[in-house]
Coordinates of C-alpha atoms in Angstrom, one line a residue:
Chain N
X1 CA 43.2 55.4 138.1
X2 CA 42.6 58.1 140.7
X3 CA 39.3 57.9 142.7
X4 CA 36.8 60.1 141.0
X5 CA 39.0 60.7 137.9
X6 CA 39.5 59.0 134.5
X7 CA 42.4 59.2 132.3
X8 CA 41.7 59.4 128.5
X9 CA 44.2 59.8 125.3
X10 CA 43.2 63.0 123.8
X11 CA 44.4 65.4 120.9
X12 CA 44.7 69.3 121.8
X13 CA 42.8 70.8 118.9
X14 CA 45.1 74.0 119.0
X15 CA 48.4 72.4 119.5
X16 CA 47.7 69.3 117.9
X17 CA 49.6 67.3 120.4
X18 CA 48.5 64.1 121.8
X19 CA 48.7 63.6 125.5
X20 CA 47.1 62.0 128.6
X21 CA 44.3 64.1 129.9
X22 CA 42.2 63.6 133.3
X23 CA 38.6 63.7 132.8
X24 CA 36.7 64.4 135.6
X25 CA 33.2 63.7 135.0
X26 CA 30.8 66.3 136.4
X27 CA 30.1 64.8 139.8
X28 CA 30.9 61.1 139.6
X29 CA 32.7 59.5 142.2
X30 CA 33.4 55.9 143.1
X31 CA 33.9 56.7 146.6
X32 CA 32.3 54.3 148.8
X33 CA 29.2 55.3 150.8
X34 CA 31.5 55.1 154.1
X35 CA 33.8 57.9 152.7
X36 CA 31.1 59.9 151.4
X37 CA 29.7 59.7 154.8
X38 CA 33.0 60.5 156.4
X39 CA 33.4 63.5 154.1
X40 CA 30.2 65.1 155.3
X41 CA 31.3 64.5 158.7
X42 CA 28.8 61.9 160.0
X43 CA 31.3 58.9 160.2
X44 CA 31.2 59.4 164.1
X45 CA 27.5 59.2 164.4
X46 CA 25.7 56.5 165.9
X47 CA 24.3 53.6 163.4
X48 CA 20.9 54.8 164.2
X49 CA 21.5 58.3 163.1
X50 CA 23.5 57.4 160.4
X51 CA 20.8 55.1 159.0
X52 CA 18.4 57.9 159.4
X53 CA 20.4 60.2 157.0
X54 CA 22.1 57.5 154.8
X55 CA 21.7 59.0 151.2
X56 CA 19.3 57.1 148.8
X57 CA 21.9 57.2 146.0
X58 CA 24.9 55.2 145.3
X59 CA 27.1 58.4 144.4
X60 CA 26.7 62.0 144.0
X61 CA 26.0 61.6 140.3
X62 CA 23.0 59.5 141.2
X63 CA 21.9 61.9 143.7
X64 CA 22.0 65.2 141.3
X65 CA 21.8 63.6 137.9
X66 CA 19.0 61.0 138.3
X67 CA 16.4 61.7 135.7
X68 CA 12.9 62.5 137.3
X69 CA 10.8 59.5 137.1
X70 CA 13.5 57.2 137.6
X71 CA 12.5 56.0 140.5
X72 CA 8.9 55.7 142.2
X73 CA 8.3 58.6 144.4
X74 CA 7.9 57.4 148.2
X75 CA 7.7 59.5 151.2
X76 CA 10.9 61.1 152.4
X77 CA 11.5 58.6 155.1
X78 CA 11.7 55.7 152.4
X79 CA 15.4 54.5 151.5
X80 CA 16.1 53.0 148.1
X81 CA 18.3 50.0 147.7
X82 CA 20.4 48.7 145.1
X83 CA 18.8 46.3 142.4
X84 CA 17.8 42.7 143.7
X85 CA 18.6 43.9 147.3
X86 CA 15.2 43.7 148.7
X87 CA 14.7 43.7 152.6
X88 CA 13.8 40.3 152.6
X89 CA 16.9 37.9 152.0
X90 CA 17.0 36.1 148.7
X91 CA 19.3 33.4 147.7
X92 CA 19.6 34.0 144.0
X93 CA 21.1 30.3 143.5
X94 CA 18.0 28.7 144.6
X95 CA 15.8 31.3 142.8
X96 CA 14.5 29.4 139.7
X97 CA 11.1 29.4 137.8
X98 CA 8.4 27.8 140.0
X99 CA 4.7 26.6 139.8
X100 CA 3.0 26.1 143.0
X101 CA 1.2 22.9 143.5
X102 CA -1.7 23.5 146.1
X103 CA -2.3 19.9 146.5
X104 CA -6.1 20.4 146.5
X105 CA -6.0 22.9 149.1
X106 CA -7.8 26.2 148.9
X107 CA -8.3 29.0 151.3
X108 CA -7.1 26.4 154.1
X109 CA -9.4 23.5 153.2
X110 CA -8.3 20.4 151.4
X111 CA -10.9 19.6 148.8
X112 CA -12.7 16.4 149.3
X113 CA -12.3 16.5 153.0
X114 CA -14.9 16.4 155.5
X115 CA -13.7 19.8 156.7
X116 CA -14.1 21.0 152.9
X117 CA -17.9 20.0 153.2
X118 CA -18.5 21.6 156.4
X119 CA -16.8 24.9 155.2
X120 CA -18.8 24.9 152.0
X121 CA -21.9 24.2 154.0
X122 CA -21.0 27.2 156.0
X123 CA -20.2 29.4 153.0
X124 CA -23.5 28.6 151.6
X125 CA -25.2 29.3 154.7
X126 CA -28.2 31.6 154.8
X127 CA -27.4 35.2 154.7
X128 CA -28.3 36.6 158.4
X129 CA -28.8 39.9 159.9
X130 CA -25.2 39.9 161.1
X131 CA -23.4 43.3 159.9
X132 CA -21.3 41.9 156.9
X133 CA -23.3 39.0 156.1
X134 CA -26.7 40.4 155.1
X135 CA -28.5 40.3 151.8
X136 CA -27.5 44.0 151.2
X137 CA -23.7 43.4 152.0
X138 CA -23.9 40.7 149.5
X139 CA -25.5 43.0 147.1
X140 CA -22.8 45.4 147.6
X141 CA -20.3 42.9 146.9
X142 CA -21.7 41.4 143.7
X143 CA -21.9 45.0 142.4
X144 CA -18.1 45.5 143.0
X145 CA -17.7 41.6 141.5
X146 CA -18.6 42.7 138.2
X147 CA -15.8 42.4 135.8
X148 CA -13.5 41.1 138.7
X149 CA -12.6 37.8 136.6
X150 CA -12.1 39.8 133.5
X151 CA -14.7 37.4 132.0
X152 CA -17.8 39.8 132.0
X153 CA -20.2 39.5 129.1
X154 CA -21.6 43.3 129.0
X155 CA -24.8 44.1 128.3
X156 CA -26.1 47.8 128.6
X157 CA -29.7 46.7 128.9
X158 CA -29.8 43.4 130.7
X159 CA -26.8 43.8 132.9
X160 CA -23.7 41.7 133.5
X161 CA -24.4 38.1 132.2
X162 CA -22.1 36.1 134.5
X163 CA -23.6 33.2 136.5
X164 CA -21.7 33.3 139.5
X165 CA -23.7 36.2 141.2
X166 CA -25.4 36.0 144.6
X167 CA -29.1 36.1 144.4
X168 CA -31.6 35.6 147.4
X169 CA -32.5 32.2 145.9
X170 CA -28.9 31.2 145.9
X171 CA -28.6 32.4 149.4
X172 CA -31.8 31.0 150.8
X173 CA -33.3 34.2 151.8
X174 CA -36.3 36.3 150.8
X175 CA -35.8 39.3 148.7
X176 CA -34.8 42.7 150.0
X177 CA -37.8 44.7 151.2
X178 CA -37.9 48.2 152.6
X179 CA -40.1 51.5 152.2
X180 CA -39.4 53.7 149.2
X181 CA -37.2 56.0 151.4
X182 CA -35.1 53.0 153.0
X183 CA -34.8 51.7 149.4
X184 CA -33.3 55.2 148.4
X185 CA -30.9 55.5 151.1
X186 CA -29.7 52.0 150.3
X187 CA -29.2 52.7 146.7
X188 CA -27.4 56.0 147.0
X189 CA -25.2 54.4 149.8
X190 CA -24.1 51.7 147.7
X191 CA -23.8 53.5 144.4
X192 CA -21.7 56.4 145.9
X193 CA -19.2 53.6 146.5
X194 CA -19.3 52.6 142.9
X195 CA -18.6 56.1 141.9
X196 CA -22.0 58.0 141.7
X197 CA -21.9 61.3 143.3
X198 CA -25.5 61.9 143.3
X199 CA -28.5 59.7 142.7
X200 CA -32.0 60.8 142.0
X201 CA -35.3 58.9 141.4
X202 CA -38.5 59.0 139.4
X203 CA -41.6 57.2 139.5
X204 CA -43.0 57.0 136.1
X205 CA -46.2 58.3 134.7
X206 CA -47.2 59.2 131.4
X207 CA -45.8 62.6 131.2
X208 CA -42.4 61.5 132.4
X209 CA -42.4 58.6 129.9
X210 CA -43.1 61.1 127.1
X211 CA -40.4 63.5 128.1
X212 CA -37.7 61.1 128.9
X213 CA -37.9 57.9 126.7
X214 CA -36.9 58.0 123.0
X215 CA -40.1 57.4 120.9
X216 CA -40.4 53.6 120.2
X217 CA -37.3 52.6 122.4
X218 CA -39.2 50.9 125.0
X219 CA -42.7 49.6 125.8
X220 CA -44.1 48.1 128.8
X221 CA -46.3 44.7 128.8
X222 CA -47.5 42.0 130.9
X223 CA -44.4 39.9 131.0
X224 CA -42.3 38.3 133.8
X225 CA -38.8 39.3 132.4
X226 CA -37.6 42.0 130.2
X227 CA -36.5 41.1 126.7
X228 CA -35.7 42.7 123.4
X229 CA -38.1 42.5 120.5
X230 CA -36.2 43.5 117.4
X231 CA -34.7 47.0 118.4
X232 CA -37.4 47.6 121.0
X233 CA -36.7 47.0 124.8
X234 CA -39.7 45.4 126.4
X235 CA -40.3 45.3 130.1
X236 CA -42.6 44.2 132.8
X237 CA -45.5 46.8 133.8
X238 CA -43.8 46.4 137.2
X239 CA -40.9 48.4 136.1
X240 CA -42.1 51.9 137.1
X241 CA -39.2 53.3 138.9
X242 CA -36.4 55.1 137.4
X243 CA -32.9 55.3 138.9
X244 CA -31.0 58.5 137.8
X245 CA -27.3 58.5 138.1
X246 CA -25.1 61.4 137.8
X247 CA -21.9 60.3 135.8
X248 CA -19.1 62.8 136.0
X249 CA -16.2 63.6 133.7
X250 CA -12.9 64.8 134.3
X251 CA -12.8 68.4 134.7
X252 CA -9.3 69.2 133.8
X253 CA -9.0 67.1 130.7
X254 CA -12.1 68.6 129.5
X255 CA -10.5 72.0 129.1
X256 CA -7.9 70.6 126.9
X257 CA -7.9 72.5 123.3
X258 CA -8.2 76.2 122.2
X259 CA -11.7 77.2 120.8
X260 CA -9.8 80.0 119.1
X261 CA -8.0 77.5 117.0
X262 CA -11.0 75.3 115.8
X263 CA -11.5 71.7 116.2
X264 CA -8.7 70.0 114.2
X265 CA -6.0 71.1 116.3
X266 CA -5.7 68.7 119.3
X267 CA -8.1 66.4 118.1
X268 CA -7.1 63.5 120.1
X269 CA -7.0 65.4 123.3
X270 CA -10.5 66.9 122.9
X271 CA -12.2 63.6 123.3
X272 CA -10.6 62.7 126.4
X273 CA -12.9 64.6 128.8
X274 CA -16.1 62.9 127.6
X275 CA -14.5 59.4 127.0
X276 CA -13.7 59.3 130.8
X277 CA -17.5 59.8 131.5
X278 CA -18.7 57.3 128.9
X279 CA -16.2 54.6 129.9
X280 CA -16.5 54.6 133.9
X281 CA -20.3 55.1 133.1
X282 CA -20.6 51.7 131.5
X283 CA -19.1 49.9 134.4
X284 CA -20.9 51.9 136.9
X285 CA -24.2 51.0 135.3
X286 CA -23.3 47.3 135.2
X287 CA -22.6 47.5 139.1
X288 CA -25.7 49.3 139.6
X289 CA -27.9 46.5 137.9
X290 CA -26.0 43.7 139.6
X291 CA -26.8 45.5 143.1
X292 CA -30.5 45.3 142.5
X293 CA -30.6 41.8 141.1
X294 CA -28.6 40.5 144.2
X295 CA -31.4 42.1 146.3
X296 CA -33.9 40.2 144.2
X297 CA -35.5 42.9 142.2
X298 CA -35.5 43.2 138.6
X299 CA -33.3 45.8 136.8
X300 CA -32.6 47.1 133.1
X301 CA -30.2 49.7 132.1
X302 CA -29.2 52.3 129.6
X303 CA -32.6 53.8 128.9
X304 CA -31.2 57.3 129.1
X305 CA -31.1 58.4 125.4
X306 CA -33.0 61.7 126.5
X307 CA -30.9 61.9 129.7
X308 CA -30.9 65.5 129.9
X309 CA -34.8 65.6 130.2
X310 CA -34.2 62.9 132.8
X311 CA -31.8 65.2 134.8
X312 CA -33.9 68.2 134.8
X313 CA -37.2 66.2 136.0
X314 CA -35.4 64.3 138.7
X315 CA -33.8 67.4 140.3
X316 CA -30.2 66.4 139.3
X317 CA -29.7 69.5 137.1
X318 CA -31.2 72.4 135.2
X319 CA -31.2 72.8 131.4
X320 CA -28.1 74.8 130.1
X321 CA -28.1 77.1 127.0
X322 CA -26.1 74.3 125.2
X323 CA -28.9 71.8 126.1
X324 CA -26.8 69.8 128.7
X325 CA -27.4 68.8 132.2
X326 CA -26.3 72.0 134.2
X327 CA -25.6 70.8 137.9
X328 CA -25.1 73.1 140.9
X329 CA -21.9 71.1 142.1
X330 CA -20.3 70.4 138.7
X331 CA -21.8 72.7 136.1
X332 CA -22.1 70.8 132.7
X333 CA -19.1 68.7 133.5
X334 CA -21.1 65.7 133.8
X335 CA -21.2 63.3 131.1
X336 CA -24.8 62.3 131.3
X337 CA -27.6 61.0 133.5
X338 CA -27.3 57.1 133.4
X339 CA -30.4 55.1 134.1
X340 CA -31.7 51.8 135.8
X341 CA -35.2 50.9 135.4
X342 CA -36.5 48.7 138.1
X343 CA -39.5 47.3 140.0
X344 CA -37.9 48.2 143.6
X345 CA -40.3 51.0 144.8
X346 CA -38.6 54.4 145.0
X347 CA -39.6 57.8 145.8
X348 CA -39.9 60.5 143.2
X349 CA -37.7 63.6 143.2
X350 CA -38.6 66.9 141.8
X351 CA -37.0 69.4 139.8
X352 CA -34.6 72.1 141.2
X353 CA -34.1 75.7 140.7
X354 CA -30.6 77.2 141.3
X355 CA -30.9 80.2 139.2
X356 CA -28.5 78.5 136.7
X357 CA -31.1 78.3 133.7
X358 CA -31.9 82.0 134.2
X359 CA -28.0 82.9 134.5
X360 CA -28.0 81.3 130.7
X361 CA -29.8 84.3 129.7
X362 CA -27.0 86.8 130.6
X363 CA -24.2 84.6 129.7
X364 CA -23.9 83.0 126.4
X365 CA -20.2 82.3 126.9
X366 CA -20.7 78.6 125.5
X367 CA -22.2 79.9 122.5
X368 CA -19.4 82.4 122.0
X369 CA -17.0 79.7 122.2
X370 CA -18.7 77.2 119.9
X371 CA -16.3 77.4 116.6
X372 CA -19.5 76.1 114.6
X373 CA -22.2 78.5 115.3
X374 CA -24.4 75.8 116.6
X375 CA -25.7 77.5 119.8
X376 CA -28.1 80.4 119.7
X377 CA -26.8 83.8 121.0
X378 CA -30.4 85.3 121.6
X379 CA -30.9 86.4 125.1
X380 CA -34.1 84.7 125.7
X381 CA -35.2 81.2 125.0
X382 CA -37.9 80.3 122.6
X383 CA -40.5 77.8 121.9
X384 CA -39.4 77.6 118.1
X385 CA -37.0 75.4 116.9
X386 CA -34.4 76.5 114.3
X387 CA -34.4 75.8 110.9
X388 CA -31.7 73.5 109.3
X389 CA -28.8 75.0 107.5
X390 CA -30.4 75.0 104.2
X391 CA -33.8 76.0 105.4
X392 CA -35.2 72.4 105.8
X393 CA -37.8 71.4 108.5
X394 CA -36.0 71.1 111.9
X395 CA -36.6 67.6 113.0
X396 CA -33.9 67.3 115.5
X397 CA -35.4 69.6 118.2
X398 CA -38.5 68.3 119.9
X399 CA -41.6 70.5 120.3
X400 CA -42.7 71.5 123.4
X401 CA -39.8 73.0 125.4
X402 CA -38.8 76.6 125.6
X403 CA -35.0 76.8 125.2
X404 CA -32.1 77.9 123.1
X405 CA -32.7 75.2 120.4
X406 CA -29.4 74.0 119.1
X407 CA -28.3 73.9 115.4
X408 CA -27.6 70.2 115.7
X409 CA -26.9 70.1 112.0
X410 CA -23.7 72.4 112.8
X411 CA -22.6 70.5 116.1
X412 CA -19.4 68.6 115.9
X413 CA -19.5 67.2 119.4
X414 CA -16.3 69.0 120.4
X415 CA -15.9 69.9 124.1
X416 CA -15.5 73.8 124.0
X417 CA -19.1 74.7 125.2
X418 CA -19.0 72.3 128.3
X419 CA -15.2 73.5 129.1
X420 CA -16.5 77.3 128.9
X421 CA -19.4 77.1 131.2
X422 CA -19.2 79.5 134.0
X423 CA -20.6 76.9 136.4
X424 CA -17.8 74.5 135.8
X425 CA -15.1 75.6 138.1
X426 CA -13.0 73.4 140.1
X427 CA -14.2 73.9 143.5
X428 CA -11.1 75.1 145.6
X429 CA -11.5 78.8 145.2
X430 CA -14.5 79.9 147.7
X431 CA -15.6 82.6 145.3
X432 CA -17.3 79.9 143.1
X433 CA -19.9 78.6 145.5
X434 CA -20.4 82.6 146.7
X435 CA -21.4 83.2 143.2
X436 CA -23.7 80.3 142.8
X437 CA -25.2 81.1 146.0
X438 CA -25.9 84.7 144.9
X439 CA -27.1 83.7 141.6
X440 CA -29.7 81.3 142.9
X441 CA -31.3 84.2 144.9
X442 CA -31.2 87.0 142.4
X443 CA -30.2 87.6 138.7
X444 CA -29.2 91.2 139.2
X445 CA -25.5 90.7 138.9
X446 CA -25.7 87.8 136.4
X447 CA -24.1 89.9 133.6
X448 CA -21.3 91.1 135.7
X449 CA -20.5 87.7 136.8
X450 CA -20.5 86.4 133.2
X451 CA -17.9 89.3 132.3
X452 CA -15.8 88.7 135.3
X453 CA -15.6 85.0 134.4
X454 CA -14.2 86.1 131.1
X455 CA -11.8 88.8 132.3
X456 CA -10.4 86.3 135.0
X457 CA -9.6 83.7 132.2
X458 CA -11.8 80.8 133.6
X459 CA -13.0 79.6 130.2
X460 CA -9.5 79.5 128.8
X461 CA -8.0 76.2 127.7
X462 CA -5.7 74.4 130.1
X463 CA -2.0 73.9 129.5
X464 CA -1.8 70.7 127.8
X465 CA 1.6 70.9 126.7
X466 CA 2.6 70.8 130.5
X467 CA 0.2 68.0 131.4
X468 CA 2.7 65.3 130.8
X469 CA 5.2 66.7 133.0
X470 CA 2.7 67.4 136.0
X471 CA 4.0 66.4 139.4
X472 CA 2.1 63.3 140.1
X473 CA 2.7 63.8 143.8
X474 CA 0.6 67.0 144.3
X475 CA -1.6 66.8 141.0
X476 CA -5.4 66.9 142.3
X477 CA -7.1 66.3 139.1
X478 CA -6.5 62.7 138.0
X479 CA -8.9 59.8 138.7
X480 CA -7.2 57.4 141.1
X481 CA -9.0 54.1 141.4
X482 CA -10.6 53.5 144.6
X483 CA -9.0 56.6 146.2
X484 CA -10.9 58.1 149.1
X485 CA -13.5 60.9 148.5
X486 CA -13.3 64.3 150.2
X487 CA -15.7 66.9 150.8
X488 CA -17.6 68.3 147.7
X489 CA -16.7 64.8 145.8
Chain D
X1 CA -3.9 65.5 156.8
X2 CA -1.0 67.8 157.0
X3 CA -1.0 69.9 153.9
X4 CA 0.4 73.4 152.8
X5 CA -3.4 74.5 153.0
X6 CA -3.4 73.7 156.5
X7 CA -0.1 75.3 157.3
X8 CA -1.5 78.5 155.4
X9 CA -4.6 78.7 157.4
X10 CA -2.9 77.9 160.7
X11 CA -0.5 81.1 160.1
X12 CA -3.5 83.0 159.1
X13 CA -5.5 82.2 161.9
X14 CA -2.6 82.6 164.3
X15 CA -1.9 86.0 162.7
X16 CA -5.4 87.0 162.9
X17 CA -5.8 86.5 166.4
X18 CA -2.7 87.8 167.5
X19 CA -3.2 90.8 165.5
X20 CA -6.7 91.4 167.0
X21 CA -5.2 91.1 170.4
X22 CA -2.7 93.6 169.8
X23 CA -5.3 96.0 168.2
X24 CA -7.3 95.7 171.6
X25 CA -4.3 96.5 173.5
X26 CA -3.3 99.5 171.7
X27 CA -6.9 100.9 171.8
X28 CA -6.9 100.3 175.4
X29 CA -3.3 101.9 176.1
X30 CA -4.3 105.1 173.9
X31 CA -7.7 105.3 175.7
X32 CA -9.2 105.4 172.1
X33 CA -12.8 105.3 171.3
X34 CA -13.9 103.3 168.3
X35 CA -17.3 103.8 166.8
X36 CA -19.5 100.9 165.7
X37 CA -19.2 101.9 162.0
X38 CA -15.5 101.9 162.0
X39 CA -15.6 98.4 163.5
X40 CA -17.9 97.4 160.8
X41 CA -15.4 98.7 158.2
X42 CA -12.4 97.2 159.7
X43 CA -14.0 93.6 160.1
X44 CA -15.4 93.9 156.5
X45 CA -11.8 94.7 155.5
X46 CA -10.5 91.9 157.3
X47 CA -13.4 89.4 156.0
X48 CA -12.4 90.6 152.5
X49 CA -8.7 90.3 153.0
X50 CA -9.2 86.4 154.2
X51 CA -11.5 85.8 151.0
X52 CA -8.9 87.4 148.7
X53 CA -6.0 85.2 150.3
X54 CA -8.2 81.9 150.1
X55 CA -9.2 82.5 146.3
X56 CA -5.7 83.7 145.4
X57 CA -4.2 80.4 147.0
X58 CA -6.6 78.3 145.5
X59 CA -6.7 79.6 142.1
X60 CA -3.2 78.3 141.7
X61 CA -4.4 75.0 143.0
X62 CA -7.0 75.2 140.3
X63 CA -4.2 76.0 137.6
X64 CA -5.8 79.2 137.0
X65 CA -2.7 81.8 137.4
X66 CA -4.3 84.8 135.6
X67 CA -7.6 84.5 137.9
X68 CA -5.3 84.2 141.1
X69 CA -3.5 87.7 140.1
X70 CA -6.9 89.3 139.2
X71 CA -8.0 88.4 142.9
X72 CA -5.5 90.7 144.2
X73 CA -7.1 93.6 142.3
X74 CA -10.8 92.6 143.1
X75 CA -11.5 92.2 145.7
X76 CA -8.0 92.6 147.3
X77 CA -7.8 96.4 146.6
X78 CA -11.2 96.7 148.3
X79 CA -9.9 95.1 151.5
X80 CA -7.2 97.5 151.6
X81 CA -9.6 100.3 151.0
X82 CA -11.8 99.4 153.9
X83 CA -8.9 98.6 156.2
X84 CA -7.3 102.0 155.5
X85 CA -10.5 103.8 155.8
X86 CA -11.5 102.3 159.1
X87 CA -8.0 103.1 160.6
X88 CA -8.1 106.6 159.2
X89 CA -11.6 107.4 160.6
X90 CA -10.7 106.2 164.0
X91 CA -7.1 107.7 164.0
X92 CA -8.2 111.0 162.7
X93 CA -11.1 111.6 165.5
X94 CA -8.9 110.3 168.3
X95 CA -5.9 112.5 167.4
X96 CA -8.3 115.6 167.1
X97 CA -10.0 114.6 170.7
X98 CA -6.8 114.2 172.2

C-alpha cells in the first residue's frame, strides 16, 4: 500500500469495467510526524524549536477535519497528546481497580493518637482576631459551606438545616457585634462573594410592614425563635431589620423569543431567563441566612412576596411600567429582591430617583411588546386599578399606589416585557450609560431615546438558533461559577 | 488582560496622539491661525468619532449588529460634519489671508 493511498476494487459506471483504483482520502496520510516535519522543512531545527512547533495532530486529516468541540480548547501553547499518553508515566499493566485504605489517617493525623487529640483541640480552639481565624471568617466559610456535602435540607424560611455549621457557641466566642454601618459593610462584602451585586437595608416600621409584607404572611410576637403557625410565619419582635438582596438573571437568555410570534413558539427557552434568577436566588438566600447564624444572630428568609415594593423603598430600584423592579445598572433584568429578616442592627436605606419611572411615561415599549395586552398604554400612571376582563372588581392590584395597574388576569408570565425594556442593555457600549445619565437629569429627550431604542433594534429578540454554536472561548454572557467579577458586575 | 479591546484602544490612542502632533506641526509650519470655535468644533468632532467607534465595536460584543451599523449614521455622521466644518473654516480663512 502506497503511503497515503488506499487501493480499492471498483466498477466504472460508464464502461462497466472492473478494475483497481487508487483512492486518495482527502488529506489522510499515514506519514509519521517526523516525515511531516521533514516535509515542511523543520527537521533540521533543534529539539526545542521543533517541540515549540510540533503540531497538535497526528496527521493532516486530524488537523483540518477535526470537528469542532472534539477536544477541549486550550491556550495555543498547549500540545495535545495521544489517548492514554499523559505527561505522567503510567504502567498500564499495574493499573487495576483500586480502593485506598487510609489506615486511620485523615489530613495527616492518625485517629486515636495523642497527636490527633492535640490537633482536634487546636481545630476547636476559640476563634481569634488573627485574620482568617476570626468569627466573621468562619461565617463567610459557613455561608459557602451550604450544600457543600450535597446533604442540605433546604428551607426558604428557616435556612439550611444541617448541624455541622459553626456558631459562636461551638467556637467558644461571643457573637459578632458592630455598629449598624459596620454590620452593613460586613454583609455587603460577604454577600457580594455569594453572588449578590447590590444589598440594601430597611429598618421596619408600620409603614414599611404594610407595604412589603403580604397580608397575613408574617406576624411578630414575644418569642425566642421563629416558627410557623399553620401557614403563617412567626418571628421574634427583635427581627426588625430587613436585608434586601438584588438577584440578577441572565440578560442574553432573557432575550430569547420573538414577541411578534406570541407565547407558544419557543416556549421552553422563554422561561430560561427567569429560571436563572430563581434557581441561583435560592442558594444565595440559604448562604445569606447561614452567614448571619454563624455570626450569632437570628435570620429567616423568603419574606419577599411583595419584593418590588421592597426594592423601591430600599433604594435598589424604581417601579417600571410593567410593575417590576427597574434598576439603574441592570434595568428590569433582575429576577427579584430576595430578603432576609434579622435582628442584627442595620441602617435603613432610602428610595432613589434615576428618572426611570418618569421615562416610562414616554416609552411604553414593554406594553407594545406584550402579546396579551396586560400592560396599560396610557401615558400617565393612575391611582385607579383596571377592571377585570369581564368587568369584575379588580382584586389583584392594591390600592394606594399611582402606577400603570397591570391587567394580571391577562398576563401569561412570558419574558417579553422584561426583555424589551430600554434600560436592559448589556453595558459594553458607552451610549447606554450616557443616556441613563441624561435621563436622570431631564426628561426632554425621553421620547427621542425611546424611539431610537426601537430604531436601533435593542428590543429585538436574540438569535436563539445560533446560541448552541456560540464560541465558548469568547462568549461573554454565560454564568461561569466562581468566575471573577469585573467592573460593572 | 490582553484582549482585542485593549489592542483596539491602544491603536486609537496612538493614532490620536500622533495625529494631533502632526496637526500642530502642520499648523506651525504653515503659520496658520486657528480660532477658538474651530478648535471646539474639531475637538467635538474627534470626541464624537471616538464615541462612535467605541459604540460600534461594543455593539457587536453585545450581539446587536443592527445597532452597530446605526451608530455609524448617528452619531458617526455628526463627527464627520464637525471635523469637516472645522477644517473648512480654518483652511478657507487662512487661505484667504495668505
